[in-house]
CSV table of C-alpha atoms in Angstrom, one decimal:
chain,number,residue,atom,x,y,z
O,8,MET,CA,48.2,33.5,-34.4
O,9,THR,CA,50.0,31.1,-36.7
O,10,GLN,CA,52.7,28.5,-36.0
O,11,ASN,CA,55.5,27.5,-38.3
O,12,ASP,CA,57.6,24.2,-38.3
O,13,VAL,CA,55.3,22.6,-35.7
O,14,MET,CA,54.9,18.9,-35.1
O,15,GLN,CA,51.7,17.3,-33.7
O,16,LEU,CA,51.5,13.8,-32.3
O,17,LEU,CA,48.2,11.8,-31.9
O,18,ILE,CA,48.5,8.5,-30.0
O,19,GLY,CA,46.1,5.7,-30.7
O,20,LYS,CA,45.6,3.4,-27.7
O,21,ASP,CA,44.9,-0.3,-27.9
O,22,VAL,CA,41.1,-0.2,-27.9
O,23,GLY,CA,40.8,-3.9,-28.8
O,24,GLY,CA,39.0,-5.6,-31.6
O,25,GLY,CA,35.9,-4.5,-33.4
O,26,THR,CA,34.9,-1.9,-35.9
O,27,PRO,CA,35.2,1.9,-35.1
O,28,THR,CA,32.6,3.3,-32.7
O,29,THR,CA,31.3,5.8,-35.2
O,30,SER,CA,30.8,4.4,-38.7
O,31,ALA,CA,31.5,6.2,-42.0
O,32,ASP,CA,29.1,9.1,-42.9
O,33,SER,CA,28.1,9.6,-39.2
O,34,PRO,CA,29.1,12.6,-37.1
O,35,ILE,CA,31.4,12.8,-34.0
O,36,TYR,CA,30.0,15.3,-31.5
O,37,GLU,CA,31.9,14.7,-28.3
O,38,ALA,CA,34.4,12.5,-26.4
O,39,THR,CA,32.3,9.7,-25.2
O,40,ASP,CA,32.2,6.0,-26.0
O,41,THR,CA,29.1,6.6,-28.1
O,42,TYR,CA,31.3,8.4,-30.6
O,43,LEU,CA,34.9,7.3,-29.9
O,44,LEU,CA,36.6,5.1,-27.4
O,45,ASP,CA,39.5,6.6,-25.4
O,46,GLY,CA,42.5,6.5,-27.7
O,47,GLU,CA,40.5,5.8,-30.9
O,48,MET,CA,41.1,7.9,-34.0
O,49,ALA,CA,39.0,8.7,-37.1
O,50,VAL,CA,39.5,10.7,-40.3
O,51,VAL,CA,36.7,13.3,-40.7
O,52,ASN,CA,35.8,16.4,-42.8
O,53,SER,CA,35.4,19.9,-41.4
O,54,HIS,CA,32.0,19.0,-40.0
O,55,ASN,CA,33.4,16.0,-38.1
O,56,ILE,CA,31.6,13.5,-40.4
O,57,VAL,CA,33.6,10.3,-40.5
O,58,LEU,CA,35.1,9.5,-43.9
O,59,SER,CA,35.9,6.2,-45.6
O,60,ALA,CA,38.4,5.3,-48.2
O,61,THR,CA,35.7,6.1,-50.8
O,62,THR,CA,34.0,9.2,-49.4
O,63,VAL,CA,37.3,11.0,-48.7
O,64,LEU,CA,37.7,11.2,-52.5
O,65,THR,CA,34.2,12.5,-53.1
O,66,ASP,CA,33.2,14.6,-50.1
O,67,ASP,CA,32.7,18.3,-51.2
O,68,LEU,CA,34.0,19.7,-47.8
O,69,VAL,CA,37.2,17.6,-48.2
O,70,LYS,CA,37.7,19.0,-51.7
O,71,LYS,CA,37.4,22.6,-50.4
O,72,TYR,CA,39.0,22.4,-46.9
O,73,GLY,CA,40.8,19.1,-46.7
O,74,CYS,CA,40.4,16.4,-44.1
O,75,LYS,CA,41.6,16.1,-40.5
O,76,ILE,CA,42.2,13.4,-37.9
O,77,ILE,CA,40.3,13.3,-34.6
O,78,GLN,CA,41.6,11.4,-31.5
O,79,ARG,CA,39.8,11.0,-28.2
O,80,SER,CA,42.1,11.6,-25.2
O,81,GLY,CA,40.1,11.0,-22.0
O,82,SER,CA,37.2,13.5,-22.0
O,83,LYS,CA,38.6,15.6,-24.8
O,84,LEU,CA,38.8,15.5,-28.6
O,85,ILE,CA,42.1,16.4,-30.1
O,86,GLU,CA,42.1,17.5,-33.7
O,87,SER,CA,44.8,17.9,-36.3
O,88,ASP,CA,44.7,20.7,-38.9
O,89,LEU,CA,42.5,20.5,-41.9
O,90,ILE,CA,45.0,19.2,-44.5
O,91,PRO,CA,44.2,19.8,-48.2
O,92,GLU,CA,45.5,17.1,-50.4
O,93,ASP,CA,47.6,19.4,-52.5
O,94,ASN,CA,49.4,20.7,-49.4
O,95,ILE,CA,50.9,17.3,-48.5
O,96,LEU,CA,54.6,17.2,-49.1
O,97,ASN,CA,55.5,13.8,-47.7
O,98,TYR,CA,53.6,10.8,-46.5
O,99,LYS,CA,55.2,7.7,-45.0
O,100,GLY,CA,54.5,5.0,-42.5
O,101,GLN,CA,56.9,3.0,-40.5
O,102,THR,CA,56.4,-0.3,-38.6
O,103,ASP,CA,58.0,-0.8,-35.2
O,104,SER,CA,61.5,-2.2,-34.8
O,105,ALA,CA,62.8,-3.7,-31.6
O,106,ILE,CA,65.2,-2.1,-29.2
O,107,ALA,CA,68.5,-3.9,-28.5
O,108,GLU,CA,71.2,-3.7,-25.9
O,109,GLN,CA,74.8,-3.8,-27.2
O,110,ILE,CA,76.6,-7.1,-26.6
O,111,SER,CA,80.3,-7.4,-27.2
O,112,TYR,CA,82.8,-10.3,-26.5
O,113,ILE,CA,86.5,-10.5,-25.6
O,114,GLY,CA,87.9,-13.9,-26.3
O,115,TYR,CA,85.5,-16.9,-26.0
O,116,ASN,CA,82.1,-15.8,-27.3
O,117,GLY,CA,80.0,-19.0,-26.7
O,118,SER,CA,81.3,-20.8,-29.8
O,119,ALA,CA,84.9,-19.9,-30.5
O,120,ASN,CA,88.0,-17.9,-29.6
O,121,ASP,CA,90.0,-17.6,-26.3
O,122,ILE,CA,92.2,-15.1,-24.4
O,123,GLU,CA,95.8,-15.2,-25.4
O,124,VAL,CA,98.1,-16.1,-22.6
O,125,ASN,CA,101.3,-14.0,-22.0
O,126,ASN,CA,103.5,-14.2,-18.9
O,127,SER,CA,104.1,-11.0,-16.8
O,128,THR,CA,102.1,-8.9,-19.1
O,129,LEU,CA,99.7,-6.0,-18.5
O,130,TYR,CA,96.2,-6.7,-19.9
O,131,VAL,CA,94.2,-3.5,-20.2
O,132,ILE,CA,90.6,-3.2,-21.4
O,133,ARG,CA,89.4,0.3,-22.3
O,134,LEU,CA,85.6,0.9,-22.6
O,135,LEU,CA,84.6,4.1,-24.4
O,136,LEU,CA,81.1,5.0,-23.3
O,137,LYS,CA,79.0,7.0,-25.8
O,138,GLU,CA,76.3,8.8,-23.9
O,139,GLN,CA,73.0,9.2,-25.8
O,140,ASP,CA,71.0,11.2,-23.3
O,141,LEU,CA,70.9,14.9,-22.5
O,142,THR,CA,72.6,14.3,-19.2
O,143,GLY,CA,75.7,13.0,-21.0
O,144,PHE,CA,75.8,16.0,-23.3
O,145,GLY,CA,77.3,13.7,-25.9
O,146,GLN,CA,80.4,13.2,-23.8
O,147,GLU,CA,82.6,10.1,-24.2
O,148,ILE,CA,83.8,8.5,-20.9
O,149,ILE,CA,86.7,6.0,-20.9
O,150,LEU,CA,86.8,3.3,-18.2
O,151,ASN,CA,90.0,1.3,-17.8
O,152,ALA,CA,90.3,-2.2,-16.3
O,153,ALA,CA,93.8,-3.6,-16.0
O,154,TYR,CA,95.3,-6.9,-14.8
O,155,LYS,CA,98.9,-8.0,-14.9
O,156,SER,CA,99.6,-11.7,-15.3
O,157,ASP,CA,102.2,-13.6,-13.3
O,158,ALA,CA,105.3,-15.3,-14.5
O,159,ALA,CA,103.5,-18.6,-15.1
O,160,ALA,CA,100.2,-17.3,-16.4
O,161,THR,CA,97.2,-19.3,-17.4
O,162,GLN,CA,94.1,-18.3,-19.3
O,163,ALA,CA,92.0,-19.0,-16.1
O,164,GLU,CA,94.1,-16.6,-14.1
O,165,ILE,CA,94.0,-13.8,-16.6
O,166,ALA,CA,90.3,-14.2,-17.2
O,167,ASN,CA,89.3,-14.3,-13.6
O,168,GLY,CA,91.5,-11.3,-12.8
O,169,LEU,CA,90.0,-9.2,-15.6
O,170,ALA,CA,86.5,-10.3,-14.7
O,171,LEU,CA,86.8,-9.2,-11.1
O,172,ILE,CA,88.4,-5.8,-12.0
O,173,LEU,CA,85.8,-5.1,-14.7
O,174,SER,CA,83.0,-5.9,-12.3
O,175,ASN,CA,84.5,-3.5,-9.7
O,176,THR,CA,85.1,-0.8,-12.2
O,177,LEU,CA,81.6,-0.9,-13.7
O,178,ARG,CA,79.8,-1.1,-10.4
O,179,ARG,CA,81.7,1.9,-9.2
O,180,GLN,CA,79.9,4.2,-11.6
O,181,ALA,CA,76.9,6.2,-10.3
O,182,VAL,CA,74.7,4.1,-12.6
O,183,GLN,CA,76.2,0.9,-13.8
O,184,PRO,CA,76.3,1.2,-17.6
O,185,ILE,CA,77.4,-2.3,-18.6
O,186,LYS,CA,77.4,-5.8,-17.0
O,187,SER,CA,80.5,-8.0,-17.5
O,188,GLU,CA,80.2,-11.7,-17.3
O,189,LEU,CA,83.0,-14.4,-17.4
O,190,LEU,CA,82.3,-17.1,-20.0
O,191,ASN,CA,83.7,-20.6,-20.2
O,192,SER,CA,83.5,-23.3,-23.0
O,193,VAL,CA,82.6,-26.2,-20.8
O,194,ALA,CA,79.5,-27.7,-22.3
O,195,VAL,CA,76.1,-27.4,-20.8
O,196,ASP,CA,75.3,-30.6,-18.9
O,197,THR,CA,72.1,-31.0,-16.7
O,198,ALA,CA,73.8,-33.9,-14.9
O,199,TYR,CA,75.9,-31.2,-13.2
O,200,ASP,CA,72.9,-29.4,-11.8
O,201,PHE,CA,72.8,-28.7,-8.1
O,202,ASP,CA,70.8,-31.4,-6.3
O,203,HIS,CA,68.6,-28.8,-4.6
O,204,THR,CA,67.2,-25.4,-5.5
O,205,CYS,CA,69.7,-22.4,-5.6
O,206,THR,CA,68.4,-19.0,-4.7
O,207,ILE,CA,70.4,-15.9,-5.8
O,208,VAL,CA,70.0,-12.1,-5.5
O,209,LYS,CA,71.2,-10.1,-8.4
O,210,GLY,CA,74.2,-8.0,-7.3
O,211,GLU,CA,75.0,-10.2,-4.3
O,212,LYS,CA,77.8,-12.8,-3.9
O,213,ALA,CA,76.1,-15.2,-1.5
O,214,VAL,CA,74.2,-18.2,-2.9
O,215,THR,CA,71.7,-20.1,-0.8
O,216,VAL,CA,71.0,-23.8,-1.5
O,217,ALA,CA,68.2,-25.8,-0.1
O,218,THR,CA,69.3,-28.8,2.1
O,219,ASN,CA,72.9,-28.8,1.0
O,220,SER,CA,75.3,-27.7,-1.8
O,221,GLN,CA,75.8,-31.0,-3.4
O,222,TYR,CA,75.5,-31.6,-7.2
O,223,ASN,CA,75.5,-34.5,-9.7
O,224,ASN,CA,73.7,-36.8,-7.2
O,225,GLY,CA,75.8,-36.3,-4.1
O,226,THR,CA,79.0,-34.7,-5.2
O,227,GLU,CA,80.2,-32.0,-2.8
O,228,LEU,CA,80.8,-28.5,-4.1
O,229,ALA,CA,84.4,-27.4,-3.5
O,230,VAL,CA,86.2,-24.0,-3.3
O,231,GLY,CA,87.6,-23.2,-6.8
O,232,ASP,CA,84.7,-24.8,-8.6
O,233,TYR,CA,82.6,-22.6,-10.8
O,234,VAL,CA,78.8,-22.2,-11.1
O,235,ARG,CA,76.9,-21.0,-14.2
O,236,PHE,CA,73.4,-19.6,-13.9
O,237,GLY,CA,70.8,-19.2,-16.6
O,238,ALA,CA,69.8,-15.7,-17.6
O,239,THR,CA,66.6,-16.1,-15.5
O,240,SER,CA,65.5,-18.6,-12.9
O,241,THR,CA,63.5,-20.5,-15.6
O,242,THR,CA,66.1,-20.4,-18.4
O,243,GLU,CA,68.6,-23.2,-19.0
O,244,ASN,CA,72.2,-22.0,-18.6
O,245,ALA,CA,74.0,-21.5,-21.9
O,246,LEU,CA,77.6,-21.0,-23.1
O,247,THR,CA,76.9,-17.3,-23.3
O,248,ASP,CA,75.9,-17.1,-19.6
O,249,GLY,CA,78.3,-16.0,-16.9
O,250,ILE,CA,80.3,-18.3,-14.6
O,251,TYR,CA,81.4,-17.4,-11.0
O,252,LYS,CA,84.2,-18.9,-9.0
O,253,VAL,CA,83.4,-20.4,-5.6
O,254,LEU,CA,85.4,-18.6,-3.0
O,255,SER,CA,84.0,-20.0,0.3
O,256,LEU,CA,81.6,-22.5,1.7
O,257,ASP,CA,79.9,-20.4,4.3
O,258,SER,CA,77.6,-23.1,5.7
O,259,GLY,CA,75.9,-26.3,4.7
O,260,THR,CA,73.4,-24.3,2.7
O,261,GLN,CA,75.3,-21.2,1.6
O,262,PHE,CA,78.4,-20.4,-0.4
O,263,SER,CA,80.0,-17.3,-1.8
O,264,VAL,CA,81.4,-16.5,-5.2
O,265,ASP,CA,84.1,-14.1,-6.4
O,266,ARG,CA,81.9,-11.3,-7.9
O,267,PRO,CA,78.4,-9.9,-7.6
O,268,ILE,CA,76.1,-12.1,-9.7
O,269,GLU,CA,74.6,-10.6,-12.8
O,270,ALA,CA,71.9,-13.2,-13.4
O,271,GLU,CA,68.3,-12.3,-12.4
O,272,SER,CA,67.2,-12.9,-8.8
O,273,GLY,CA,65.2,-16.0,-8.2
O,274,ALA,CA,65.0,-19.6,-7.1
O,275,TYR,CA,66.8,-21.8,-9.7
O,276,ALA,CA,65.2,-25.2,-9.4
O,277,THR,CA,67.2,-28.4,-9.9
O,278,GLY,CA,66.9,-30.8,-12.8
O,279,SER,CA,66.4,-28.4,-15.7
O,280,GLY,CA,69.9,-27.0,-16.3
O,281,TYR,CA,69.1,-23.6,-14.6
O,282,CYS,CA,72.2,-23.7,-12.4
O,283,GLN,CA,75.2,-25.8,-13.3
O,284,VAL,CA,78.5,-26.6,-11.5
O,285,LEU,CA,81.7,-26.6,-13.5
O,286,LEU,CA,84.6,-28.6,-12.0
O,287,ALA,CA,87.6,-26.4,-11.3
O,288,ALA,CA,90.1,-28.6,-13.3
O,289,THR,CA,87.7,-28.9,-16.2
O,290,ALA,CA,86.9,-25.2,-16.4
O,291,ASN,CA,90.5,-24.1,-15.9
O,292,ALA,CA,91.6,-26.2,-18.9
O,293,ALA,CA,88.9,-24.8,-21.2
O,294,ASP,CA,88.6,-21.5,-23.0
O,295,PHE,CA,87.6,-18.2,-21.3
O,296,GLY,CA,86.0,-15.0,-22.5
O,297,ILE,CA,84.3,-11.9,-21.3
O,298,LYS,CA,80.8,-10.8,-22.3
O,299,LEU,CA,79.9,-7.1,-22.1
O,300,THR,CA,76.2,-6.2,-22.2
O,301,GLY,CA,74.7,-2.7,-22.1
O,302,ILE,CA,72.2,-2.3,-19.2
O,303,ALA,CA,68.8,-0.9,-19.9
O,304,ARG,CA,68.5,2.7,-18.6
O,305,GLU,CA,65.6,3.6,-16.4
O,306,PHE,CA,63.0,5.7,-18.2
O,307,SER,CA,60.7,8.2,-16.4
O,308,MET,CA,59.6,11.4,-17.9
O,309,PRO,CA,60.5,14.2,-17.5
O,310,LYS,CA,63.6,13.6,-15.4
O,311,LYS,CA,64.9,10.4,-16.9
O,312,ARG,CA,65.0,10.6,-20.7
O,313,TYR,CA,65.0,7.7,-23.1
O,314,SER,CA,68.6,6.5,-23.9
O,315,LYS,CA,70.7,3.4,-24.2
O,316,VAL,CA,74.2,2.5,-23.6
O,317,SER,CA,76.6,2.3,-26.5
O,318,PHE,CA,80.3,1.6,-26.1
O,319,ASP,CA,83.6,0.7,-27.9
O,320,VAL,CA,85.9,-2.0,-26.6
O,321,GLY,CA,89.7,-1.4,-26.9
O,322,LEU,CA,92.4,-3.9,-26.0
O,323,ASP,CA,96.0,-3.1,-25.2
O,324,ASP,CA,98.9,-4.9,-26.9
O,325,GLY,CA,99.1,-7.4,-24.0
O,326,PHE,CA,96.1,-9.2,-25.4
O,327,GLY,CA,98.0,-10.1,-28.5
O,328,ASP,CA,95.7,-11.7,-31.1
O,329,THR,CA,92.7,-12.0,-28.7
O,330,VAL,CA,89.5,-11.4,-30.6
O,331,SER,CA,87.2,-8.6,-29.6
O,332,ALA,CA,83.9,-8.3,-31.5
O,333,THR,CA,80.4,-6.9,-31.2
O,334,SER,CA,77.6,-9.4,-31.8
O,335,THR,CA,74.7,-7.1,-31.2
O,336,ASN,CA,74.7,-3.4,-31.9
O,337,MET,CA,72.7,-1.0,-29.6
O,338,SER,CA,69.4,0.0,-31.2
O,339,LEU,CA,67.0,2.6,-29.9
O,340,GLY,CA,64.4,0.9,-32.1
O,341,HIS,CA,61.4,2.6,-33.7
O,342,GLY,CA,58.0,3.2,-32.1
O,343,TYR,CA,59.2,2.0,-28.7
O,344,TYR,CA,56.8,3.3,-26.0
O,345,ALA,CA,59.6,5.4,-24.3
O,346,GLU,CA,60.3,7.1,-27.6
O,347,ILE,CA,56.6,7.9,-28.2
O,348,ALA,CA,56.1,9.1,-24.5
O,349,GLU,CA,59.2,11.4,-24.7
O,350,LEU,CA,58.0,12.9,-28.0
O,351,GLU,CA,54.5,13.4,-26.6
O,352,TYR,CA,55.9,15.3,-23.6
O,353,ASP,CA,58.2,17.4,-25.7
O,354,LEU,CA,55.3,18.5,-28.0
O,355,LEU,CA,53.0,19.5,-25.3
O,356,GLY,CA,54.3,23.1,-25.6
O,357,ASN,CA,52.7,23.3,-29.0
O,358,ALA,CA,49.4,22.8,-27.3
O,359,GLY,CA,49.9,25.8,-25.1
O,360,ASN,CA,51.9,24.4,-22.2
O,361,PRO,CA,55.0,26.5,-22.0
O,362,TYR,CA,56.5,25.0,-18.8
O,363,ASN,CA,57.2,21.5,-19.8
O,364,ALA,CA,60.9,22.0,-19.2
O,365,ASP,CA,60.1,22.3,-15.5
O,366,PRO,CA,60.3,18.8,-13.8
O,367,MET,CA,57.7,20.0,-11.3
O,368,TRP,CA,55.2,20.7,-14.0
O,369,SER,CA,52.5,18.1,-14.5
O,370,ALA,CA,51.6,17.2,-18.1
O,371,HIS,CA,47.9,17.7,-19.0
O,372,LYS,CA,47.9,14.4,-20.9
O,373,SER,CA,49.9,11.2,-21.2
O,374,ASP,CA,48.4,8.9,-23.9
O,375,ALA,CA,51.5,6.9,-24.5
O,376,ALA,CA,51.4,3.4,-23.0
O,377,THR,CA,54.0,2.2,-20.4
O,378,SER,CA,55.2,-0.7,-22.5
O,379,GLY,CA,55.1,-2.1,-26.0
O,380,TYR,CA,55.6,-0.6,-29.5
O,381,TYR,CA,53.8,1.6,-32.0
O,382,ASP,CA,53.5,1.8,-35.8
O,383,THR,CA,53.6,5.4,-37.0
O,384,ILE,CA,52.3,7.4,-40.0
O,385,ASN,CA,54.2,10.6,-40.7
O,386,MET,CA,52.9,13.4,-42.8
O,387,THR,CA,54.6,16.7,-43.7
O,388,TYR,CA,52.3,19.4,-45.1
O,389,TYR,CA,51.9,23.2,-45.2
O,390,ASP,CA,49.3,25.8,-44.3
O,391,ASP,CA,48.4,28.5,-46.8
O,392,HIS,CA,48.2,31.7,-44.7
O,393,ALA,CA,46.8,34.9,-46.1
O,394,THR,CA,49.3,37.8,-46.5
O,395,GLU,CA,48.8,41.4,-47.5
O,396,GLY,CA,52.5,41.7,-48.3
O,397,ILE,CA,54.0,41.7,-51.8
O,398,GLY,CA,55.0,38.3,-53.1
O,399,ALA,CA,53.9,34.7,-52.9
O,400,THR,CA,51.9,33.2,-50.0
O,401,PRO,CA,54.3,31.8,-47.4
O,402,ARG,CA,54.3,28.1,-46.7
O,403,ARG,CA,54.0,27.2,-43.0
O,404,LYS,CA,55.5,23.7,-42.9
O,405,LYS,CA,54.1,21.3,-40.3
O,406,GLN,CA,54.3,17.7,-39.4
O,407,LEU,CA,51.7,15.3,-38.2
O,408,VAL,CA,52.6,11.9,-36.6
O,409,LEU,CA,50.0,9.3,-35.9
O,410,ALA,CA,51.1,6.5,-33.5
O,411,PHE,CA,49.1,3.3,-33.3
O,412,LYS,CA,49.8,0.6,-30.8
O,413,THR,CA,51.2,-2.4,-32.6
O,414,GLY,CA,49.0,-5.4,-33.1
O,415,PHE,CA,45.8,-4.0,-34.6
O,416,SER,CA,43.8,-6.1,-37.0
O,417,ASN,CA,42.1,-5.6,-40.3
O,418,GLY,CA,39.0,-3.5,-40.1
O,419,GLU,CA,39.9,-2.0,-36.7
O,420,ALA,CA,40.1,1.8,-36.3
O,421,PRO,CA,43.9,2.2,-36.9
O,422,ASP,CA,43.7,0.1,-40.1
O,423,ILE,CA,40.7,2.1,-41.4
O,424,VAL,CA,42.5,5.4,-40.7
O,425,SER,CA,45.6,4.1,-42.6
O,426,ASP,CA,43.4,3.0,-45.5
O,427,VAL,CA,41.6,6.4,-45.7
O,428,LEU,CA,44.8,8.3,-45.7
O,429,ASP,CA,46.3,6.0,-48.3
O,430,ALA,CA,43.3,6.7,-50.6
O,431,TYR,CA,43.5,10.4,-49.9
O,432,THR,CA,47.2,10.8,-50.6
O,433,THR,CA,47.2,8.1,-53.4
O,434,MET,CA,50.3,6.6,-51.6
O,435,THR,CA,50.8,3.5,-49.5
O,436,ASN,CA,52.2,4.0,-46.0
O,437,GLY,CA,52.9,0.4,-45.3
O,438,ILE,CA,51.5,-0.1,-41.8
O,439,GLY,CA,48.0,-1.2,-42.6
O,440,VAL,CA,46.7,-4.7,-42.5
């Protein structure tokens, strides 16, 4: 039986430093550490003799049948087709590129701009969600967040109102797609740290403070003040981090803010700028903005496919000349482990597993790591199949993808495989060391 338009993926694990287990001109007989480490690859001829960048050009079996790639997966050897040099149509490598969550700003963005103030005006933010995954079926969902200013509007009033409504709207979704944070232009100043450690829980409004809620060497926190947390409990707060308005002093060691906190859970120690108080009068006189950040989706094959949040921001006329801009575009990256794991699962059907669409079905292998990135080599080629019909021999086009965990060094197995294939194809893929 033959297959047409088939892709095969071989995944190289991080097997550490050192030269390949089996040296050039030696045979590979079985899937053991004596011949290949789990996840190691090698380029061989039809008799499983390991080839080098030199012998791949002089081996008689390679000239007649082509070469193939062997990868060890657990206790099995996985082999590619024998690929004659003349049958290679395309050969290209690609290094990994990082994933990114979309970040957009309305008004103040950490360095400039503000929210235009208009009295008795309806301010409406429209978020157009662009689903990337199969669950969304490419649909576009519009979320509206509206706030009407009063007859004596201030930037602080409008910004706080919009921030609260945005938080409620986004958290009402089955899976929160975006986090919204209120920004303020008051400078970062470690002198305004709390005097004691602050402990927060992401998604909660209550903040617990050790001993008392004083800051700046004995100044009492007041309702109406703001607090700004670093992105994590060990990160100094920045102008692009969210602020939260103090609504109540619940006890000597606890206070509550106006919205669920989006910063990471943890104990924010004093003295390093991890958690800063902004005086109400100072903050209300400064510029405000809203930061919108896509939230990383949970990935778990086969039920939760790899996807990311992408969205457009629309502002109604009430915002006037308020600036809205995207500073970081969403990127699925290249070679991200989730991308490789999803591709591996989808291609298992080519290996004789017809039920991989069933979420109760268990994959027979899972070589992709649970984190990190891969560099890839992509090859398109064709098989010559015998035919007794009239006409030319049909071309059975196929693809081979080799994924190598990023970070390998010169002389290690992935680098040698890359060098051998470069010599064989007389092209440079660009991922070798």
